[in-house]
Amino acid sequence: MDDNAPLISIRDIKKDYVNEEVVTKVLHGISFDIHKGEFLAIMGPSGSGKSTLMHILGFLDRPTSGDFFFNGRDVSKLTDDDLAEMRSSEVGFVFQAFFLLPRTTVYENVMLPLVYTKFSQKERDEMTREAIDAVGLTHRMNHTSNQLSGGEKQRVAIARAIVNRPSVVFADEPTGNLDSKSGQQVMEELEDLNDRGRTIILVTHEKYTAEHAERIIYIKDGLVTSDTRVENRLRAKDGELVK
């Protein structure tokens, strides 16, 4: 594959939902490219279509029409089993609500995506410890999730999202349930991942969160209304903002 080719390329993506013959058009023809190693934010108000777009990009849903290529593969030609494989190997998800198993250790929560993979137990152990170390929680590895702060829970969710070494990490409103300091620590983890070459796609309605990215795509009423580079990116360091 050409090194300069986009990791993700979408053209004229449309999405309709049909419920009892009522058609709701959500995406009206969206086109853009994302290259490996980018830190991209998708912004928009509630109901703009940004979550629907994330679900399509993350192989959780299919577009009604349009072209979607991931790493050169035509996603429209993939079976449901192919999509499930792509979800488990190519993407990781971080959600606002954490979705950790209660009374289960950090180690067990992070290892969960590896349970049904081809990796040996030794490989799973190494990958799990590596992911936990990457978010600075090795000292909390044997604590249960209900013993953690909100910020620590989200960092566990990030470790779980990267444990299978995916091509892309989707972060859907990752600071929405956190106080400002914990939110900045989570953004610092995402920035560090990006600095190490990981592609990050951040979905948010908050401008100050989006400005941690190097590029912001704004969606309104199912259409891209702007696609801009961030001149002065916000950076998080030790829970504080720096320019």
C-alpha angles and dihedrals in degrees: 000000000000109000089221094051116110119262088217125024123177127179127190094339112187129181128192127178119208121204118172091335092310109124117208113192110209106164117035104190118318124187132179144119130237120200127210112275097021123139103214130177122204109203134185144126123272110291094023094118098250095125091047089052091050091051090053094046090048094051093247093116139016127236119243089229141345136073125290122181122182117190088339095309120123101234093198089068094054121105122228088260090052090051091050089052091049090050092052097044108028108036140044126195132213114188134192092244097053094221094214121161108251120237088015122117125253088245093053093046093051094045093052097095090055096056096093098035132106093250120116120242089255091053091047091052092049093047092047094050091046092053093047091049090050090063095042098248103117089117090057097044096115096041118105119243093249088061092060133090120242092259092050091049091054091048088053087051089053091050089051090050093054100037093097090049095242126193092233135029116204114202112192110196089322095176097042096105097039138089115247097264094048089045091055090050090054091049089050089056091051091048091051091051090050092048087056090055104267118141110236125195111189119194113199145139092211116097095203090053092047091052090071085072125081092227134030125202111194119205127194127171092353096306135099106248097176141006112190142163117241109242098197109023118204113237127196121220124173090343094307133103122248130177 
